[in-house]
Amino acid sequence: MSNGLRIAVVGAGIGVEHIKGYQELPELFAVKVLCDIRIEHAAAVAEKYGIQKVSASFDDVCRRPDIDVIDICTPPAFHPGQIETALKAGKHVICEKPLVGSVAAVDLVSRLASESGCQVMPIFQYRFGHGLQKLKYLVDQKLVGEAFVFNVDVAWWRDSEYYRNPWRGKRATELGGALLSQAIHAVDMVLYILGPAKSVFGRTTTRVNQIEVEDCVAIALEMADGSLGTISVTLGSLAEISRHRFTFRNVTAESNIQPYANSREPWAFSFNPAGNEKQMKDAVDQLAPLPERYAGQFYRFYQALRNGKELPVTLGDARAALEVIAATYYSSEKNEPVNLPIGPGHPKYETF
Ligand SMILES: NC(=O)c1ccc[n+]([C@@H]2O[C@H](COP(=O)([O-])OP(=O)(O)OC[C@H]3O[C@@H](n4cnc5c(N)ncnc54)[C@H](O)[C@@H]3O)[C@@H](O)[C@H]2O)c1
């Protein structure tokens, strides 16, 4: 691993999945330190995954000279402060979603990253499923024609047991609800395929659990390309599904409905036999699969960092998703459509 990146994972909840992702790519990454305020839990996880060092102190980890990247997997309210500390220590940062809790906060992270000369990559690992990657490739090859409509369902189940974890379900610590915490991936998948949103009309409500944040959401969007779409979200669905369906002039693309893997195969592609069907089939057949999920995002991160290219998920991507979310919250509060972009001066720029 002569040119590999040395990683500190912070937070041993979902952080365990990150560790597994790095360990799928041993030529590219070595997890050197696991940091968690629950030091005994960290020690048990570190032993299981062969990580040499554990620490309960984020600041100490940032001071270590043998670390290149700090990977933040702590609850959302910790992200802004930890990103800032890591950047000021001269470390690259990978950070779980939601990166931060407002559009203003992501703009601040962008400024801090520029000043530090280090990179910050938000996590959106669902992007890298092979089904969604096929559609992305067809879009990038300009084969799909105009976009007409998209439909998205995020129908998941969360009960009171899930909300026993004290940071969840509270505005101060989770920062938002089903839209910010769960459906942010689904929003990102739409923006990844279709580009920016132009206007948003949304409704949010809390009906499933006794929590401070929303657990049911309905959104109607107009995209900058003129296409229209809907996203519906609930955390009260006994039968869990996720579904993305994109209708373009030359192809209808529909995901599988596995709730936590719908960007992966299989996807159903219906091509127009009177159009460019053969060209599209050939393009999809040529696409060489890269790793998926966390390993897929980390693999692309490594290539981008080493080759000086754009990261596979940028701060602009996190901003775009947070803008749609801020607009939905505002629309729901005011009962009016909201035009994007959201910048300084908008009532939802500073906080949700
Ligand atoms: N991308 C995804 O699919 C995905 C899935 C689950 C969670 N997440 C995100 O990951 C983040 C963590 O969620 P989780 O479910 O793992 O939460 P969790 O509560 O299960 O785990 C968080 C861990 O961080 C530790 N921790 C808390 N504060 C800390 C601090 N200041 N320094 C060091 N360690 C600290 C806790 O002790 C705990 O072990 C959240 O932002 C969440 O939204 C993303």
Coordinates of C-alpha atoms and ligand atoms in Angstrom, one line a residue:
M1 CA 0.0 0.0 0.0
S2 CA 2.8 2.4 -0.9
N3 CA 0.5 5.2 -2.3
G4 CA -2.6 4.4 -0.2
L5 CA -4.6 6.8 1.9
R6 CA -4.5 6.5 5.7
I7 CA -8.0 6.8 7.2
A8 CA -9.5 7.6 10.6
V9 CA -13.1 6.6 10.9
V10 CA -15.0 8.6 13.5
G11 CA -18.2 7.1 14.9
A12 CA -18.6 3.3 15.0
G13 CA -22.3 3.0 14.1
I14 CA -22.6 3.2 10.3
G15 CA -18.9 3.8 10.4
V16 CA -18.6 0.0 10.5
E17 CA -19.9 -0.1 7.0
H18 CA -17.3 2.4 6.0
I19 CA -14.6 0.3 7.5
K20 CA -15.8 -2.7 5.4
G21 CA -15.9 -0.5 2.3
Y22 CA -12.2 0.6 2.8
Q23 CA -11.2 -3.0 3.6
E24 CA -12.6 -4.1 0.2
L25 CA -9.9 -1.9 -1.3
P26 CA -6.8 -2.7 0.6
E27 CA -4.4 -1.4 -2.1
L28 CA -6.0 2.0 -1.8
F29 CA -6.9 2.5 1.9
A30 CA -5.8 1.5 5.4
V31 CA -8.0 2.3 8.4
K32 CA -5.4 3.3 11.0
V33 CA -7.7 4.7 13.8
L34 CA -11.2 4.2 14.9
C35 CA -12.5 7.1 17.0
D36 CA -15.7 6.9 19.2
I37 CA -16.6 8.5 22.5
R38 CA -17.8 5.0 23.4
I39 CA -14.3 3.8 23.7
E40 CA -15.1 0.2 24.7
H41 CA -17.4 -0.2 21.7
A42 CA -14.7 1.3 19.5
A43 CA -12.2 -1.2 20.9
A44 CA -14.5 -4.2 20.2
V45 CA -15.1 -3.0 16.6
A46 CA -11.4 -2.3 16.1
E47 CA -10.5 -5.8 17.3
K48 CA -13.0 -7.4 15.0
Y49 CA -11.7 -5.5 11.9
G50 CA -8.0 -5.5 12.8
I51 CA -7.7 -1.7 13.4
Q52 CA -4.6 -1.0 15.4
K53 CA -5.6 2.2 17.3
V54 CA -8.7 3.5 19.0
S55 CA -9.3 7.0 20.4
A56 CA -12.1 8.8 22.2
S57 CA -10.7 12.2 21.3
F58 CA -11.6 13.6 17.9
D59 CA -9.1 16.5 18.4
D60 CA -6.2 14.0 19.1
V61 CA -7.1 12.0 15.9
C62 CA -7.0 15.3 13.9
R63 CA -3.5 16.0 15.2
R64 CA -2.1 12.6 14.1
P65 CA 0.5 12.9 11.4
D66 CA -0.2 9.4 10.1
I67 CA -3.7 10.2 9.0
D68 CA -4.6 11.7 5.5
V69 CA -8.4 11.5 5.7
I70 CA -10.9 11.9 8.5
D71 CA -14.1 10.1 7.8
I72 CA -16.9 11.5 9.9
C73 CA -19.8 9.1 10.8
T74 CA -21.1 10.8 13.9
P75 CA -24.6 12.1 14.4
P76 CA -25.5 15.1 12.2
A77 CA -25.2 17.9 14.7
F78 CA -21.5 17.1 15.2
H79 CA -20.6 17.3 11.5
P80 CA -20.0 21.1 11.0
G81 CA -17.6 21.5 14.0
Q82 CA -15.8 18.2 13.2
I83 CA -15.4 19.2 9.5
E84 CA -14.0 22.5 10.5
T85 CA -11.5 21.0 13.0
A86 CA -10.3 18.4 10.5
L87 CA -9.8 20.9 7.7
K88 CA -7.9 23.3 10.0
A89 CA -5.7 20.3 10.9
G90 CA -4.9 19.9 7.2
K91 CA -6.9 16.7 6.6
H92 CA -9.2 15.7 3.8
V93 CA -12.7 14.9 5.0
I94 CA -15.3 12.4 4.1
C95 CA -18.6 13.0 5.9
E96 CA -21.9 11.1 6.2
K97 CA -25.2 12.6 5.2
P98 CA -26.6 15.0 6.0
L99 CA -23.3 16.8 5.5
V100 CA -24.7 19.8 7.5
G101 CA -28.1 21.2 8.4
S102 CA -28.5 24.2 6.1
V103 CA -27.5 25.7 2.8
A104 CA -25.5 28.4 4.6
A105 CA -23.6 25.7 6.5
V106 CA -22.6 23.9 3.3
D107 CA -21.5 27.3 1.8
L108 CA -19.3 27.8 4.9
V109 CA -17.8 24.3 4.5
S110 CA -17.0 25.2 0.9
R111 CA -15.1 28.4 2.0
L112 CA -13.2 26.5 4.7
A113 CA -12.3 23.7 2.2
S114 CA -10.9 26.3 -0.2
E115 CA -8.9 28.0 2.5
S116 CA -7.5 24.7 3.7
G117 CA -6.6 23.3 0.3
C118 CA -8.1 20.0 1.4
Q119 CA -11.1 18.2 -0.1
V120 CA -14.4 17.4 1.5
M121 CA -16.6 14.6 0.1
P122 CA -20.2 14.2 1.2
I123 CA -21.4 10.6 1.3
F124 CA -24.1 9.6 -1.2
Q125 CA -23.2 6.0 -1.7
Y126 CA -26.5 5.0 -3.4
R127 CA -25.3 6.8 -6.5
F128 CA -23.0 4.0 -7.4
G129 CA -25.4 1.1 -7.7
H130 CA -25.0 -0.5 -11.1
G131 CA -28.6 0.0 -12.2
L132 CA -28.4 3.8 -11.6
Q133 CA -24.9 3.9 -13.1
K134 CA -26.3 2.4 -16.4
L135 CA -28.9 5.2 -16.6
K136 CA -26.3 7.8 -15.7
Y137 CA -24.1 6.5 -18.5
L138 CA -27.0 6.7 -21.1
V139 CA -27.7 10.3 -19.9
D140 CA -24.1 11.3 -20.1
Q141 CA -23.9 9.8 -23.6
K142 CA -26.9 12.0 -24.5
L143 CA -28.9 9.0 -25.7
V144 CA -32.0 9.3 -23.6
G145 CA -33.7 12.3 -25.2
E146 CA -35.8 14.8 -23.3
A147 CA -36.9 14.0 -19.7
F148 CA -40.6 14.0 -19.2
V149 CA -41.5 12.8 -15.8
F150 CA -40.0 11.0 -12.8
N151 CA -41.7 9.3 -9.8
V152 CA -40.0 8.3 -6.6
D153 CA -41.2 6.3 -3.6
V154 CA -39.4 6.0 -0.3
A155 CA -41.6 3.9 1.9
W156 CA -39.7 2.7 4.9
W157 CA -40.5 1.6 8.5
R158 CA -39.1 3.1 11.6
D159 CA -40.7 2.4 15.0
S160 CA -40.2 3.8 18.5
E161 CA -37.3 1.4 19.0
Y162 CA -35.4 3.3 16.3
Y163 CA -36.0 6.6 18.1
R164 CA -34.6 5.3 21.4
N165 CA -31.2 6.4 20.1
P166 CA -31.4 9.8 21.7
W167 CA -30.1 12.0 18.8
R168 CA -32.9 10.7 16.5
G169 CA -36.3 12.4 16.1
K170 CA -35.2 15.7 17.7
R171 CA -34.7 18.8 15.6
A172 CA -31.6 20.0 17.5
T173 CA -29.7 16.7 16.9
E174 CA -31.2 15.0 13.8
L175 CA -31.6 18.5 12.2
G176 CA -34.6 17.2 10.1
G177 CA -36.7 14.1 9.6
A178 CA -37.6 11.6 6.9
L179 CA -36.6 14.0 4.1
L180 CA -33.2 15.1 5.5
S181 CA -32.3 11.8 7.1
Q182 CA -33.7 9.1 4.9
A183 CA -35.0 10.4 1.6
I184 CA -31.9 12.7 1.0
H185 CA -30.4 9.8 -1.0
A186 CA -33.5 9.5 -3.2
V187 CA -33.4 13.3 -3.8
D188 CA -29.7 13.1 -4.7
M189 CA -30.4 10.2 -7.1
V190 CA -32.9 12.4 -9.0
L191 CA -30.5 15.4 -9.1
Y192 CA -27.7 13.1 -10.2
I193 CA -29.7 12.0 -13.2
L194 CA -31.7 15.1 -14.2
G195 CA -29.6 18.0 -12.9
P196 CA -30.8 20.9 -10.8
A197 CA -34.4 21.5 -9.7
K198 CA -36.1 24.8 -10.6
S199 CA -39.1 24.8 -8.3
V200 CA -40.6 22.8 -5.4
F201 CA -44.0 22.5 -3.9
G202 CA -44.0 20.3 -0.8
R203 CA -45.9 19.1 2.3
T204 CA -44.4 17.6 5.3
T205 CA -46.1 16.1 8.4
T206 CA -45.5 13.9 11.4
R207 CA -48.0 11.0 11.6
V208 CA -46.1 7.7 12.3
N209 CA -44.0 8.3 15.5
Q210 CA -44.2 10.9 18.3
I211 CA -41.1 12.8 17.2
E212 CA -40.3 16.5 16.6
V213 CA -39.4 16.0 12.9
E214 CA -41.3 15.0 9.8
D215 CA -42.0 11.4 9.0
C216 CA -44.2 11.8 5.9
V217 CA -43.5 14.0 2.9
A218 CA -45.0 14.7 -0.6
I219 CA -43.1 16.9 -3.1
A220 CA -43.8 18.0 -6.6
L221 CA -40.8 19.3 -8.5
E222 CA -40.1 21.1 -11.8
M223 CA -36.6 20.6 -12.9
A224 CA -34.4 23.1 -14.7
D225 CA -34.7 21.0 -17.9
G226 CA -38.5 21.4 -17.8
S227 CA -39.3 17.9 -16.6
L228 CA -41.7 17.3 -13.7
G229 CA -41.7 14.7 -10.9
T230 CA -42.9 13.6 -7.6
I231 CA -41.3 12.2 -4.5
S232 CA -43.3 10.6 -1.7
V233 CA -41.8 9.5 1.6
T234 CA -43.1 7.7 4.7
L235 CA -41.4 6.0 7.6
G236 CA -44.7 4.2 8.3
S237 CA -44.7 1.6 5.5
L238 CA -45.0 -2.0 6.8
A239 CA -44.0 -3.2 3.4
E240 CA -40.7 -1.3 2.7
I241 CA -39.8 -0.2 -0.8
S242 CA -37.8 2.3 -2.7
R243 CA -38.5 3.1 -6.3
H244 CA -37.2 5.5 -8.9
R245 CA -38.9 5.7 -12.3
F246 CA -37.6 8.0 -15.0
T247 CA -39.4 8.6 -18.3
F248 CA -37.4 10.0 -21.1
R249 CA -38.3 10.3 -24.8
N250 CA -36.1 7.3 -25.7
V251 CA -36.2 5.2 -22.6
T252 CA -38.2 4.4 -19.5
A253 CA -36.0 3.3 -16.6
E254 CA -37.4 1.7 -13.5
S255 CA -35.4 0.6 -10.5
N256 CA -35.9 -2.5 -8.5
I257 CA -37.8 -1.9 -5.2
Q258 CA -35.4 -3.2 -2.6
P259 CA -35.7 -0.5 0.1
Y260 CA -32.0 -0.1 0.7
A261 CA -30.5 -1.2 -2.6
N262 CA -32.8 0.1 -5.3
S263 CA -29.9 1.8 -7.2
R264 CA -28.4 -1.6 -7.7
E265 CA -29.4 -4.2 -10.3
P266 CA -31.9 -5.2 -11.6
W267 CA -33.3 -2.1 -13.3
A268 CA -35.8 -2.4 -16.2
F269 CA -35.0 -0.4 -19.3
S270 CA -37.7 0.0 -22.0
F271 CA -36.2 1.4 -25.2
N272 CA -38.0 2.7 -28.2
P273 CA -37.6 0.0 -30.9
A274 CA -38.3 2.7 -33.6
G275 CA -35.5 4.9 -32.0
N276 CA -31.9 4.4 -30.9
E277 CA -32.6 1.1 -29.0
K278 CA -29.5 -0.7 -30.4
Q279 CA -27.2 2.2 -29.6
M280 CA -28.5 2.3 -26.1
K281 CA -28.2 -1.4 -25.6
D282 CA -24.6 -1.4 -26.9
A283 CA -23.7 1.5 -24.6
V284 CA -25.1 -0.3 -21.6
D285 CA -23.3 -3.5 -22.6
Q286 CA -20.0 -1.6 -22.9
L287 CA -20.2 -0.1 -19.4
A288 CA -17.5 -1.7 -17.2
P289 CA -18.9 -2.0 -13.6
L290 CA -16.9 -0.4 -10.8
P291 CA -17.5 -1.1 -7.1
E292 CA -20.9 -0.2 -5.7
R293 CA -22.0 1.4 -2.4
Y294 CA -19.4 2.7 0.0
A295 CA -16.5 0.9 -1.7
G296 CA -17.8 2.4 -5.0
Q297 CA -17.7 5.9 -3.6
F298 CA -14.3 5.4 -1.9
Y299 CA -12.8 3.9 -5.0
R300 CA -13.8 6.9 -7.1
F301 CA -12.6 9.3 -4.3
Y302 CA -9.2 7.8 -4.4
Q303 CA -8.9 8.0 -8.2
A304 CA -10.1 11.7 -8.2
L305 CA -7.8 12.7 -5.4
R306 CA -4.7 11.1 -6.9
N307 CA -5.5 12.4 -10.4
G308 CA -6.6 15.9 -9.4
K309 CA -10.1 15.3 -10.8
E310 CA -13.6 16.3 -9.5
L311 CA -14.7 14.2 -6.6
P312 CA -17.5 11.6 -7.2
V313 CA -19.7 13.6 -4.9
T314 CA -19.0 17.3 -4.5
L315 CA -20.0 20.0 -2.0
G316 CA -22.2 21.4 -4.8
D317 CA -24.0 18.1 -4.9
A318 CA -24.7 18.2 -1.1
R319 CA -25.8 21.9 -1.6
A320 CA -28.3 20.9 -4.4
A321 CA -29.9 18.3 -2.2
L322 CA -30.1 20.6 0.8
E323 CA -31.6 23.3 -1.3
V324 CA -34.5 21.0 -2.4
I325 CA -35.0 20.0 1.3
A326 CA -34.9 23.6 2.5
A327 CA -37.4 24.6 -0.3
T328 CA -39.7 21.7 0.7
Y329 CA -39.7 22.7 4.3
Y330 CA -40.4 26.4 3.4
S331 CA -43.1 25.4 0.9
S332 CA -44.9 23.2 3.4
E333 CA -44.8 26.0 6.1
K334 CA -46.0 28.7 3.7
N335 CA -48.2 26.7 1.4
E336 CA -46.6 28.1 -1.7
P337 CA -44.2 26.9 -4.4
V338 CA -40.5 27.9 -3.9
N339 CA -38.1 28.7 -6.7
L340 CA -34.5 27.6 -6.5
P341 CA -31.6 28.5 -6.0
I342 CA -31.8 29.3 -2.3
G343 CA -29.1 31.9 -1.3
P344 CA -28.4 34.4 1.4
G345 CA -31.5 36.4 2.2
H346 CA -33.9 33.4 1.7
P347 CA -35.7 32.7 5.0
K348 CA -34.5 29.1 4.9
Y349 CA -30.9 29.8 4.0
E350 CA -29.5 29.9 7.5
T351 CA -31.6 27.2 9.1
F352 CA -34.3 24.7 8.2
Ligands
LIG1 N1 -25.4 6.9 4.2 C1 -26.3 6.1 4.8 O1 -26.9 5.2 4.2 C2 -26.4 6.2 6.3 C3 -26.9 5.2 7.1 C4 -27.0 5.3 8.5 C5 -26.6 6.5 9.1 N2 -26.1 7.5 8.3 C6 -25.6 8.8 8.9 O2 -24.4 8.5 9.6 C7 -24.4 9.3 10.8 C8 -24.3 8.4 12.0 O3 -25.5 7.7 12.1 P1 -25.5 6.3 12.9 O4 -26.8 5.6 12.5 O5 -24.2 5.5 12.7 O6 -25.6 6.8 14.4 P2 -25.3 5.9 15.7 O7 -25.8 6.7 16.9 O8 -25.7 4.5 15.5 O9 -23.7 5.9 15.8 C9 -22.9 7.1 15.9 C10 -21.6 6.8 16.7 O10 -20.9 8.0 16.8 C11 -20.4 8.1 18.2 N3 -20.2 9.5 18.5 C12 -21.1 10.4 18.9 N4 -20.6 11.6 19.0 C13 -19.3 11.4 18.8 C14 -18.2 12.3 18.8 N5 -18.3 13.6 19.1 N6 -16.9 11.8 18.5 C15 -16.8 10.5 18.2 N7 -17.8 9.6 18.2 C16 -19.0 10.1 18.5 C17 -21.4 7.3 19.0 O11 -20.9 6.9 20.2 C18 -21.9 6.2 18.1 O12 -21.1 5.1 18.2 C19 -25.6 10.2 10.7 O13 -25.3 11.4 10.1 C20 -26.6 9.4 9.9 O14 -27.5 10.2 9.2 C21 -26.0 7.4 6.9

